[in-house]
mmCIF file of C-alpha atoms in Angstrom:
data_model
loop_
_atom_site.group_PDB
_atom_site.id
_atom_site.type_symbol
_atom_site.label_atom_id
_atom_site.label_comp_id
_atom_site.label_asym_id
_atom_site.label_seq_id
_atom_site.Cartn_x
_atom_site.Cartn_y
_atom_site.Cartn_z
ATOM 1 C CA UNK A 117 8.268 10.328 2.781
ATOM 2 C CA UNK A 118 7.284 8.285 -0.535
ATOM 3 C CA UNK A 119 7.285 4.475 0.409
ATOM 4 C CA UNK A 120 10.404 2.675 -1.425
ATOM 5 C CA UNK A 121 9.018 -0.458 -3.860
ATOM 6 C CA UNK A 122 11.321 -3.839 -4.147
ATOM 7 C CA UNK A 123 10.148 -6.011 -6.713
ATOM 8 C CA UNK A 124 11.959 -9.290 -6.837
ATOM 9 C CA UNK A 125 11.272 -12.188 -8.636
ATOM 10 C CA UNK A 126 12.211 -14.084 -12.301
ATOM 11 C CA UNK A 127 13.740 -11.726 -15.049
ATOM 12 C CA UNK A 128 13.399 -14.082 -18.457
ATOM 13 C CA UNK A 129 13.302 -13.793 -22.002
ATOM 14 C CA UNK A 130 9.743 -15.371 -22.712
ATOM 15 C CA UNK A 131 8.705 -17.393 -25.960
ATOM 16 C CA UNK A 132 4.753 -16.781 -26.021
ATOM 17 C CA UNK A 133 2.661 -18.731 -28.087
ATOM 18 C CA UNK A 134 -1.090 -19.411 -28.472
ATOM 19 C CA UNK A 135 -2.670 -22.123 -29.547
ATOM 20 C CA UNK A 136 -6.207 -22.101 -30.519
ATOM 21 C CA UNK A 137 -7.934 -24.795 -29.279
ATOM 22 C CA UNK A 138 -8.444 -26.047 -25.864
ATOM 23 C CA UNK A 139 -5.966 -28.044 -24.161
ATOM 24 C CA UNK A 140 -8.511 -30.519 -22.250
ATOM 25 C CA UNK A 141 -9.914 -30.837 -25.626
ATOM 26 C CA UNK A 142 -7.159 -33.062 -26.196
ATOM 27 C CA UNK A 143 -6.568 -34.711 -22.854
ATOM 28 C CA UNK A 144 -8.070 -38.044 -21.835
ATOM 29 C CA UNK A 145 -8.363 -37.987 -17.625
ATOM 30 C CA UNK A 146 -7.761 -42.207 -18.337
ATOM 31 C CA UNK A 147 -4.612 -42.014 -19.848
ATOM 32 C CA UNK A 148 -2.731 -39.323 -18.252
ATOM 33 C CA UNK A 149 -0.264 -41.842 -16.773
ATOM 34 C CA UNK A 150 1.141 -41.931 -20.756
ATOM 35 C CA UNK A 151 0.396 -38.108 -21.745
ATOM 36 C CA UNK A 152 1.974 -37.402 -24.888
ATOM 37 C CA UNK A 153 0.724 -34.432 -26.612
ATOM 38 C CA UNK A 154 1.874 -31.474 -29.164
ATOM 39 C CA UNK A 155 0.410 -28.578 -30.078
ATOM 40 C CA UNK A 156 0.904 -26.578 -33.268
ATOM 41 C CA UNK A 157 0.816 -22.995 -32.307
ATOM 42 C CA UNK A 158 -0.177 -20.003 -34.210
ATOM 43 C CA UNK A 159 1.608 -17.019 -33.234
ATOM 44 C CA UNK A 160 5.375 -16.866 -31.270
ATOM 45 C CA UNK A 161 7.129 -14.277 -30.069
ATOM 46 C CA UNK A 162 9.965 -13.094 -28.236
ATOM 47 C CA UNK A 163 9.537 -10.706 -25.202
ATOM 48 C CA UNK A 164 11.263 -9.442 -22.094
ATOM 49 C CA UNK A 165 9.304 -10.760 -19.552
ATOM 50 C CA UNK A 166 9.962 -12.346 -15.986
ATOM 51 C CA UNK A 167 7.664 -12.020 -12.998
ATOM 52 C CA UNK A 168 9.752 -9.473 -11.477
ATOM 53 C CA UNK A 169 10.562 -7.167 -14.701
ATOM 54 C CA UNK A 170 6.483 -7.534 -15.878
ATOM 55 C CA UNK A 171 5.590 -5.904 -12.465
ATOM 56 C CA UNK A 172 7.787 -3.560 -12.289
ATOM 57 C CA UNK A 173 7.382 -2.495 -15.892
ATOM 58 C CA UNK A 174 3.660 -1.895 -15.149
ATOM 59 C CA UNK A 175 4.346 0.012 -11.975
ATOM 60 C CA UNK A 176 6.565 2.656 -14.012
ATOM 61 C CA UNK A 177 3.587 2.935 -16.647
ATOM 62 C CA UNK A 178 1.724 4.074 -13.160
ATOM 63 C CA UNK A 179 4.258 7.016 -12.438
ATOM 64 C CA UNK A 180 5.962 4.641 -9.718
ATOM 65 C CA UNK A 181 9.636 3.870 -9.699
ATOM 66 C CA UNK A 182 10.183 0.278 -8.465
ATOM 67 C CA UNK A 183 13.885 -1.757 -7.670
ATOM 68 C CA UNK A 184 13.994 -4.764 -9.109
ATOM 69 C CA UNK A 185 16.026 -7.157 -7.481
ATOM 70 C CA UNK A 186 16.546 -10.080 -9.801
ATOM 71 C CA UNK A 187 19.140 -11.694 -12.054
ATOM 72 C CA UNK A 188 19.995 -11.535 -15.728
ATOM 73 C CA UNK A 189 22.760 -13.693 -17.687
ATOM 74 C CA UNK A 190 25.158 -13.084 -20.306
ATOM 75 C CA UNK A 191 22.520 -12.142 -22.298
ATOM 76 C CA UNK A 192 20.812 -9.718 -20.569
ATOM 77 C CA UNK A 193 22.637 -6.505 -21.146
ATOM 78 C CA UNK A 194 19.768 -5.274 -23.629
ATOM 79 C CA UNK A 195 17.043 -6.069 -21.035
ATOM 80 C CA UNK A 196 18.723 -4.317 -18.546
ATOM 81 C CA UNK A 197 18.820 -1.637 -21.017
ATOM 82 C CA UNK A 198 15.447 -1.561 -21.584
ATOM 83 C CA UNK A 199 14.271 -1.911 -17.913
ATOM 84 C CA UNK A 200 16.322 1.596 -16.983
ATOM 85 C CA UNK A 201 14.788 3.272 -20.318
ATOM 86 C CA UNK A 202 11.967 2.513 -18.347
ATOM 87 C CA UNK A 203 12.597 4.608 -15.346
ATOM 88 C CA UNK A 204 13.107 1.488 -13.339
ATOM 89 C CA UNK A 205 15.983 1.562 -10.624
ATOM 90 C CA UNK A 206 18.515 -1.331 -11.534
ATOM 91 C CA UNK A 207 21.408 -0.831 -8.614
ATOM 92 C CA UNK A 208 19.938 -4.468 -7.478
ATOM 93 C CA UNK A 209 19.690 -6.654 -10.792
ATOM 94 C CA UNK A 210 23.021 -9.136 -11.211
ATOM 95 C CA UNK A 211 24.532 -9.598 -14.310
ATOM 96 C CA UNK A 212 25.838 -13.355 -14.367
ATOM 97 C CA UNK A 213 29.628 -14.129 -15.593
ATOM 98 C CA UNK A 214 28.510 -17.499 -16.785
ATOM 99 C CA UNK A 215 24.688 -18.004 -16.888
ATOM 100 C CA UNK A 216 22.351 -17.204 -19.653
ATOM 101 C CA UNK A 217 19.347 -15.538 -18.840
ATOM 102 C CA UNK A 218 16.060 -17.347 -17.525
ATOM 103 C CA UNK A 219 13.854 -18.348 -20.696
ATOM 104 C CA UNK A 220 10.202 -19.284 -20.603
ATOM 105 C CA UNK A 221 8.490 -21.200 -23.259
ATOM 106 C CA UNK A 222 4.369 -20.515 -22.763
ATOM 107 C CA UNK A 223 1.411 -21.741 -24.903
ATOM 108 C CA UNK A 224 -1.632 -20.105 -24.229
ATOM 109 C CA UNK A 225 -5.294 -21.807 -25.455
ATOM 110 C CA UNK A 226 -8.296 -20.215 -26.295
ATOM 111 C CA UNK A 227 -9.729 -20.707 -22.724
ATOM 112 C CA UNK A 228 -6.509 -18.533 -21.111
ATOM 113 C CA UNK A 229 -5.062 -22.010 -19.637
ATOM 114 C CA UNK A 230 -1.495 -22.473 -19.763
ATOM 115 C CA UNK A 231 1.668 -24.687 -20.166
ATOM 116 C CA UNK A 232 4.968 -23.317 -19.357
ATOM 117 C CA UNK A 233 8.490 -24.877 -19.497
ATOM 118 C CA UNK A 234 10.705 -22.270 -17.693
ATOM 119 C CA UNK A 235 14.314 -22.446 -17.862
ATOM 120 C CA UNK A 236 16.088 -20.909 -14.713
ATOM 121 C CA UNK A 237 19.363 -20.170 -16.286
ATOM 122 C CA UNK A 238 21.045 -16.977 -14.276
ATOM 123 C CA UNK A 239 17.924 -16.915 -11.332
ATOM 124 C CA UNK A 240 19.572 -19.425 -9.527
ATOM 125 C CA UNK A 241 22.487 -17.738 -8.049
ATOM 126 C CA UNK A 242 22.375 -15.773 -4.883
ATOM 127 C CA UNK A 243 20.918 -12.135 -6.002
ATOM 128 C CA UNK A 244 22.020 -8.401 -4.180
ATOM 129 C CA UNK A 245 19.774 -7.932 -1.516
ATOM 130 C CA UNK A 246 18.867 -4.181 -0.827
ATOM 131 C CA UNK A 247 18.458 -2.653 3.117
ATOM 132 C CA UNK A 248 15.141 -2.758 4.313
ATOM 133 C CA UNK A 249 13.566 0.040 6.290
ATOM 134 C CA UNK A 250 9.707 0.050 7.731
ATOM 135 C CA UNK A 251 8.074 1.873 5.048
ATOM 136 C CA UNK A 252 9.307 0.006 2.313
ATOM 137 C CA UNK A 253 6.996 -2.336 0.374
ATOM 138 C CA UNK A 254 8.290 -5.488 -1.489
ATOM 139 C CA UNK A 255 6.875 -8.083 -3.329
ATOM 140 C CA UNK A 256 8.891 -11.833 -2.860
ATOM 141 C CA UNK A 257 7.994 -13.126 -6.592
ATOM 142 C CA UNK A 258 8.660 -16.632 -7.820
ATOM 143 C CA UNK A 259 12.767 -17.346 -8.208
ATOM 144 C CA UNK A 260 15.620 -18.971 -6.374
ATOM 145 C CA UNK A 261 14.139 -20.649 -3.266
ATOM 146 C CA UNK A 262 17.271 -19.360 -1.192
ATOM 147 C CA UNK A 263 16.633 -15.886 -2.938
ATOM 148 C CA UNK A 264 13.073 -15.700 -1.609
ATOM 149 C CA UNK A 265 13.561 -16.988 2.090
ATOM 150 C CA UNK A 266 16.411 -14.365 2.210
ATOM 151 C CA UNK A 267 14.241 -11.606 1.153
ATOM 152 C CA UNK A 268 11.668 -12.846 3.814
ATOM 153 C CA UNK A 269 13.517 -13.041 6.492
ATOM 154 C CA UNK A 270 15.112 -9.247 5.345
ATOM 155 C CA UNK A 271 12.055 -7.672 5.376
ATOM 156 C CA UNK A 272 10.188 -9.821 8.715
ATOM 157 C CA UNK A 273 13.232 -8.531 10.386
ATOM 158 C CA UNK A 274 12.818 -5.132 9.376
ATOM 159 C CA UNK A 275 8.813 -5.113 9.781
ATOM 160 C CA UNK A 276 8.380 -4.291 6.180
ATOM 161 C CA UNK A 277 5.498 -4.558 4.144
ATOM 162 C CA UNK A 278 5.916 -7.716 1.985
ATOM 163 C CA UNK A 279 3.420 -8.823 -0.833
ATOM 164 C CA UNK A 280 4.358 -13.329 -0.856
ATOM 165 C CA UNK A 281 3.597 -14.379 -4.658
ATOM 166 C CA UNK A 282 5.867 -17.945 -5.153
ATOM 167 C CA UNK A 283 3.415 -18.583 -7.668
ATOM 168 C CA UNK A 284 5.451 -21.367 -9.797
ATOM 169 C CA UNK A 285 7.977 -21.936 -7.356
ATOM 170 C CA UNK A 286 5.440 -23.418 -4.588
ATOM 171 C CA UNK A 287 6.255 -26.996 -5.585
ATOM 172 C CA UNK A 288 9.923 -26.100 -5.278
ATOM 173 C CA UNK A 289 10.337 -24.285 -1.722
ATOM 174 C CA UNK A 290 10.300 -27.212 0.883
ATOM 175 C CA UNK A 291 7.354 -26.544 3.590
ATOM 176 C CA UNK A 292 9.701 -24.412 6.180
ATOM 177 C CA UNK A 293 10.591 -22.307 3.452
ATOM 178 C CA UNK A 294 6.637 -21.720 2.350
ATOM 179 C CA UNK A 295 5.799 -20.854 6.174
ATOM 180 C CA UNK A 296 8.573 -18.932 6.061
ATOM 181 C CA UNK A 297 7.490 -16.594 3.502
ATOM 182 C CA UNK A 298 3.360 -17.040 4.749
ATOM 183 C CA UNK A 299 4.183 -16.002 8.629
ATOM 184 C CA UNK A 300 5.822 -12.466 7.780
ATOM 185 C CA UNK A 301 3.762 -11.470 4.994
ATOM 186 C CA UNK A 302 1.252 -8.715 4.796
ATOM 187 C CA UNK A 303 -0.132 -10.365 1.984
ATOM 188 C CA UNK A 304 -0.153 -13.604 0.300
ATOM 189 C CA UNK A 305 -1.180 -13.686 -3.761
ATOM 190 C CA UNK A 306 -1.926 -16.325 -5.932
ATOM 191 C CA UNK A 307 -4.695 -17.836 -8.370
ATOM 192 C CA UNK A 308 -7.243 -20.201 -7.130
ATOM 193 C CA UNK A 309 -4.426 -23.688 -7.647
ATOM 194 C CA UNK A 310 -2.134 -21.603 -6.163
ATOM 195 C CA UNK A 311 -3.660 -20.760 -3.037
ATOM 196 C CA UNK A 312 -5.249 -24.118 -2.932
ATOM 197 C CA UNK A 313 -1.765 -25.889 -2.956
ATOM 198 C CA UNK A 314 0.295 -23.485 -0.478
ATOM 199 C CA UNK A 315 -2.485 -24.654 2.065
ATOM 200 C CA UNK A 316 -2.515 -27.941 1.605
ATOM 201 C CA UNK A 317 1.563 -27.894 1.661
ATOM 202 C CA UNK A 318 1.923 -26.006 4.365
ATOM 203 C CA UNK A 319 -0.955 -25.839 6.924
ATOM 204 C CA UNK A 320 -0.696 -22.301 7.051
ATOM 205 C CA UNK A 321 -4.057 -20.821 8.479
ATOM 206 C CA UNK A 322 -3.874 -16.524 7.632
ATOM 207 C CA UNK A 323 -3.674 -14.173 10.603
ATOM 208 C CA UNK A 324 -6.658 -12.187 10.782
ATOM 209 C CA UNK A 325 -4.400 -8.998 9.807
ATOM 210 C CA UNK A 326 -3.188 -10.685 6.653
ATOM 211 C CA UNK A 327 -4.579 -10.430 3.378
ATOM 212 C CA UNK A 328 -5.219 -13.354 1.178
ATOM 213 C CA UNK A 329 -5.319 -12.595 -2.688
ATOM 214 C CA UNK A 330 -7.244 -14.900 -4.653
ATOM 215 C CA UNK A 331 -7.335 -13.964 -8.765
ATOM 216 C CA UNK A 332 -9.645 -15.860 -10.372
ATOM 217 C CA UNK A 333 -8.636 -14.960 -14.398
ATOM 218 C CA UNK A 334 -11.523 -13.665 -16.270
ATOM 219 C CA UNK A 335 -14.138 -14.044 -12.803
ATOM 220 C CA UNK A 336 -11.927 -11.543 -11.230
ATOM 221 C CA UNK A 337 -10.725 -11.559 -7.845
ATOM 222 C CA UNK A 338 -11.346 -12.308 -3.897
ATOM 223 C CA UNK A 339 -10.033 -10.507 -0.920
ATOM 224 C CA UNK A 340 -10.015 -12.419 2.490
ATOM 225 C CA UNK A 341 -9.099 -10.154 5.490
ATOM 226 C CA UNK A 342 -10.044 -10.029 8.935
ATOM 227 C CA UNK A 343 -12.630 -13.163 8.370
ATOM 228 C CA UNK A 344 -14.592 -11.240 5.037
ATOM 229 C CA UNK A 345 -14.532 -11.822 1.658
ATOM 230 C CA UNK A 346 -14.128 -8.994 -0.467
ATOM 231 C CA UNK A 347 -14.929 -9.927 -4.532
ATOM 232 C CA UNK A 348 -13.675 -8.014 -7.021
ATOM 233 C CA UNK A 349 -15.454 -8.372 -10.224
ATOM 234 C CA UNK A 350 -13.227 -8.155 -13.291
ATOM 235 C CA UNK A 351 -12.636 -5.155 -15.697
ATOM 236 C CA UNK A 352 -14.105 -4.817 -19.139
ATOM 237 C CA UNK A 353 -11.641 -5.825 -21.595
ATOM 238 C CA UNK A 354 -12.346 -4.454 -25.425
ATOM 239 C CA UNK A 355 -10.667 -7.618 -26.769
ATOM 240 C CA UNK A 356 -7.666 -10.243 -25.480
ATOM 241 C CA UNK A 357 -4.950 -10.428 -27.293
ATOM 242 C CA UNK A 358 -2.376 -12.698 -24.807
ATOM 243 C CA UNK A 359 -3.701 -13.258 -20.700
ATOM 244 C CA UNK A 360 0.039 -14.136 -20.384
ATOM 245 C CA UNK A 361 0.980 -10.841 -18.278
ATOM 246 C CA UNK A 362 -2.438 -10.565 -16.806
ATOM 247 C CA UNK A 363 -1.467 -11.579 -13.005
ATOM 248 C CA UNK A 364 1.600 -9.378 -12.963
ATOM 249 C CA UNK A 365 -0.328 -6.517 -14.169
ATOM 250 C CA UNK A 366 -2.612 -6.850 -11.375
ATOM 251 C CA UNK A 367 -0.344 -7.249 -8.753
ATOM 252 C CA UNK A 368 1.432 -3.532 -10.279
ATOM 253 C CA UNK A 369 -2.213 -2.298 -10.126
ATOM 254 C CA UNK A 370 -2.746 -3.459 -6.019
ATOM 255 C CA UNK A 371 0.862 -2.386 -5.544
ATOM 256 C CA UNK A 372 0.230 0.919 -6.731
ATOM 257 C CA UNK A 373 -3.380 1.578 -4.835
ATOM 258 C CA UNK A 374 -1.498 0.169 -1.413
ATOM 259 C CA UNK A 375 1.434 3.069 -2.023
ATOM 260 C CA UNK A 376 -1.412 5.241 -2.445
ATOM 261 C CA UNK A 377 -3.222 4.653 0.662
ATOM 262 C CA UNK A 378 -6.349 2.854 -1.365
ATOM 263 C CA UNK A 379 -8.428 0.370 0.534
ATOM 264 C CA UNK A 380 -8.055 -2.840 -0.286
ATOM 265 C CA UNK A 381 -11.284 -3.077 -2.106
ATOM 266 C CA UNK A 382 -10.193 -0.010 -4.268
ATOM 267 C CA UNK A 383 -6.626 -1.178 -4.512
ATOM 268 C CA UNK A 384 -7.760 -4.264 -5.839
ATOM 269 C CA UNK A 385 -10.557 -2.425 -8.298
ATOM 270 C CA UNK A 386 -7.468 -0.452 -9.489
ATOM 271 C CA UNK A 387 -5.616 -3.952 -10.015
ATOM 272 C CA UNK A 388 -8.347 -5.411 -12.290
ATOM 273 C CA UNK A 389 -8.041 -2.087 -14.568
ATOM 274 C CA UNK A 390 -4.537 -2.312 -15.305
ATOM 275 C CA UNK A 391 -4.930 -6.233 -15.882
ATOM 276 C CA UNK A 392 -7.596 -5.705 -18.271
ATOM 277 C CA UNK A 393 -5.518 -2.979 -19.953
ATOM 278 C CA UNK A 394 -2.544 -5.295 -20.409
ATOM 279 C CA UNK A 395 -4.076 -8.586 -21.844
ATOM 280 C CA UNK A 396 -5.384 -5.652 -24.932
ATOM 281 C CA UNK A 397 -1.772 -6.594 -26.466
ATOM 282 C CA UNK A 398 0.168 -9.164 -27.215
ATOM 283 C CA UNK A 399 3.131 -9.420 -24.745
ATOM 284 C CA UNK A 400 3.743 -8.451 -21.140
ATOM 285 C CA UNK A 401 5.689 -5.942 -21.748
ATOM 286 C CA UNK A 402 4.413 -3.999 -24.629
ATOM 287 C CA UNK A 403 1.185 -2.175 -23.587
ATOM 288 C CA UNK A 404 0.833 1.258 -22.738
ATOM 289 C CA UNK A 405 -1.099 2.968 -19.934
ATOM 290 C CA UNK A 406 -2.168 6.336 -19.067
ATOM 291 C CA UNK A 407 -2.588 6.479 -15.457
ATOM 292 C CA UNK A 408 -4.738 9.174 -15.100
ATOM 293 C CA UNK A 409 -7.451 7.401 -17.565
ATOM 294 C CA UNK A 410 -6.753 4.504 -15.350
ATOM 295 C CA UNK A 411 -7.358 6.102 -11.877
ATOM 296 C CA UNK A 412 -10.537 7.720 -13.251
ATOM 297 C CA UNK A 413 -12.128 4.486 -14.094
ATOM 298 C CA UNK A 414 -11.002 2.013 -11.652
#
């Protein structure tokens, strides 16, 4: 029996800009007590986007078929539109009665660093919540702390297979709610900060059975699982054009190699691959992929 995917996490409308400088270019360590800075930007544009709708957009370029459980305001009826063109199941994505949908406003610099304002519009109301069996796999993705814990406790209960990315939201969930989503997990994702902060906020130690995700950008990745470190080096990208969907392509890449029975070594080989294939164009949800060109190289 094919192993059932939940994705949940932010569904926005993203405003993606790149500026082409460097942002500590313009940042003085002394005087960060009065930061005051502006950048003038040289591209914008308008995308679907959303932790939850990047991932599972990905995962249906890989021949997968992913629910998305997630929100989406008044304003969302052409992304939801979009997101079942895509061959992505829907039955768990809210339409809010009164809430716009979640809008994030990125600038990129030259050196892939980023500064996001993220507006959380429809994401904080209380989402559907699908029934969990065993074989299931679900990634918990950044959105409404009470959303997440929810979706934790679902799938602990259940013994499923759950991927914890809060990502953004780490400053947000209280320290229960972070241990929480750590203790039940099969694996825990984030970049370098990431990982760096959910330790320091919660005390969480990794059981020996978990695996701990740490992407690095363009250095790659590292593995940690039962007390090695597994490095992943990065994929060969023929040119960047936005990083912006980078991590969410990866973590549709690892999803896909777990589903497929891949080690975690080749799962995360297979990650890299589809990262480096999505920061080729601008957006992070306008690339293409042909998964059988993908699976030969990864």
């Amino acid at each position: 029996m094919k192993r059932k995917i939940y994705i949940s996490g932010s569904l926005a409308y993203d405003r993606i800009m790149n500026y082409g400088g460097r942002f500590a270019d313009h940042i003085d360590p002394k005087k960060i007590h009065v930061l005051s800075l502006s950048f003038a930007v040289e591209k914008l544009e308008l995308n679907t986007g959303g932790i939850a709708g990047n991932i599972a957009y990905n995962l249906s370029l890989l021949g997968e078929r992913p629910s998305v459980i997630g929100n989406l305001g008044t304003d969302g009826r052409e992304y939801l539109d979009k997101l079942k063109k895509s061959g992505i199941d829907t039955r768990y994505v809210k339409i809010s009665k009164k809430k716009v949908t979640a809008g994030a406003y990125t600038i990129t610099d030259r050196a892939d660093n980023q500064i996001t304002g993220f507006f959380a519009g429809a994401m904080y109301e209380p989402s559907l919540m699908p029934k969990q069996t065993k074989n299931d796999l679900a990634l918990i993705g950044a959105e409404y702390p009470q959303n997440m814990v929810r979706l934790a406790g679902l799938c602990a209960k259940q013994k499923c297979f759950y991927i914890f990315d809060p990502a953004q939201q780490i400053p947000a969930l209280t320290k229960n709610q972070l241990l929480a989503g750590q203790r039940g997990a099969t694996v825990i994702i984030g970049n370098d900060y990431e990982i760096a902060i959910m330790v320091k906020k919660s005390g969480y130690q990794a059981r020996k059975d978990q695996a701990v995700i740490t992407t690095l950008g363009e250095k790659g990745s590292k593995i940690y699982l039962a007390g090695k470190q597994i490095k992943i080096p990065p994929a060969k990208v023929r040119k960047v054009a936005d990083p912006t969907g980078a991590g969410d392509a990866y973590r549709a890449g690892l999803i896909k190699g777990l589903v497929l029975g891949y080690s975690y070594e080749q799962a995360g080989r297979l990650a890299s691959r589809v990262a480096a294939k999505a920061v080729e164009v601008y957006g992070t949800q306008n690339h293409k992929l042909n998964w059988n060109s993908i699976k030969k190289t990864s």
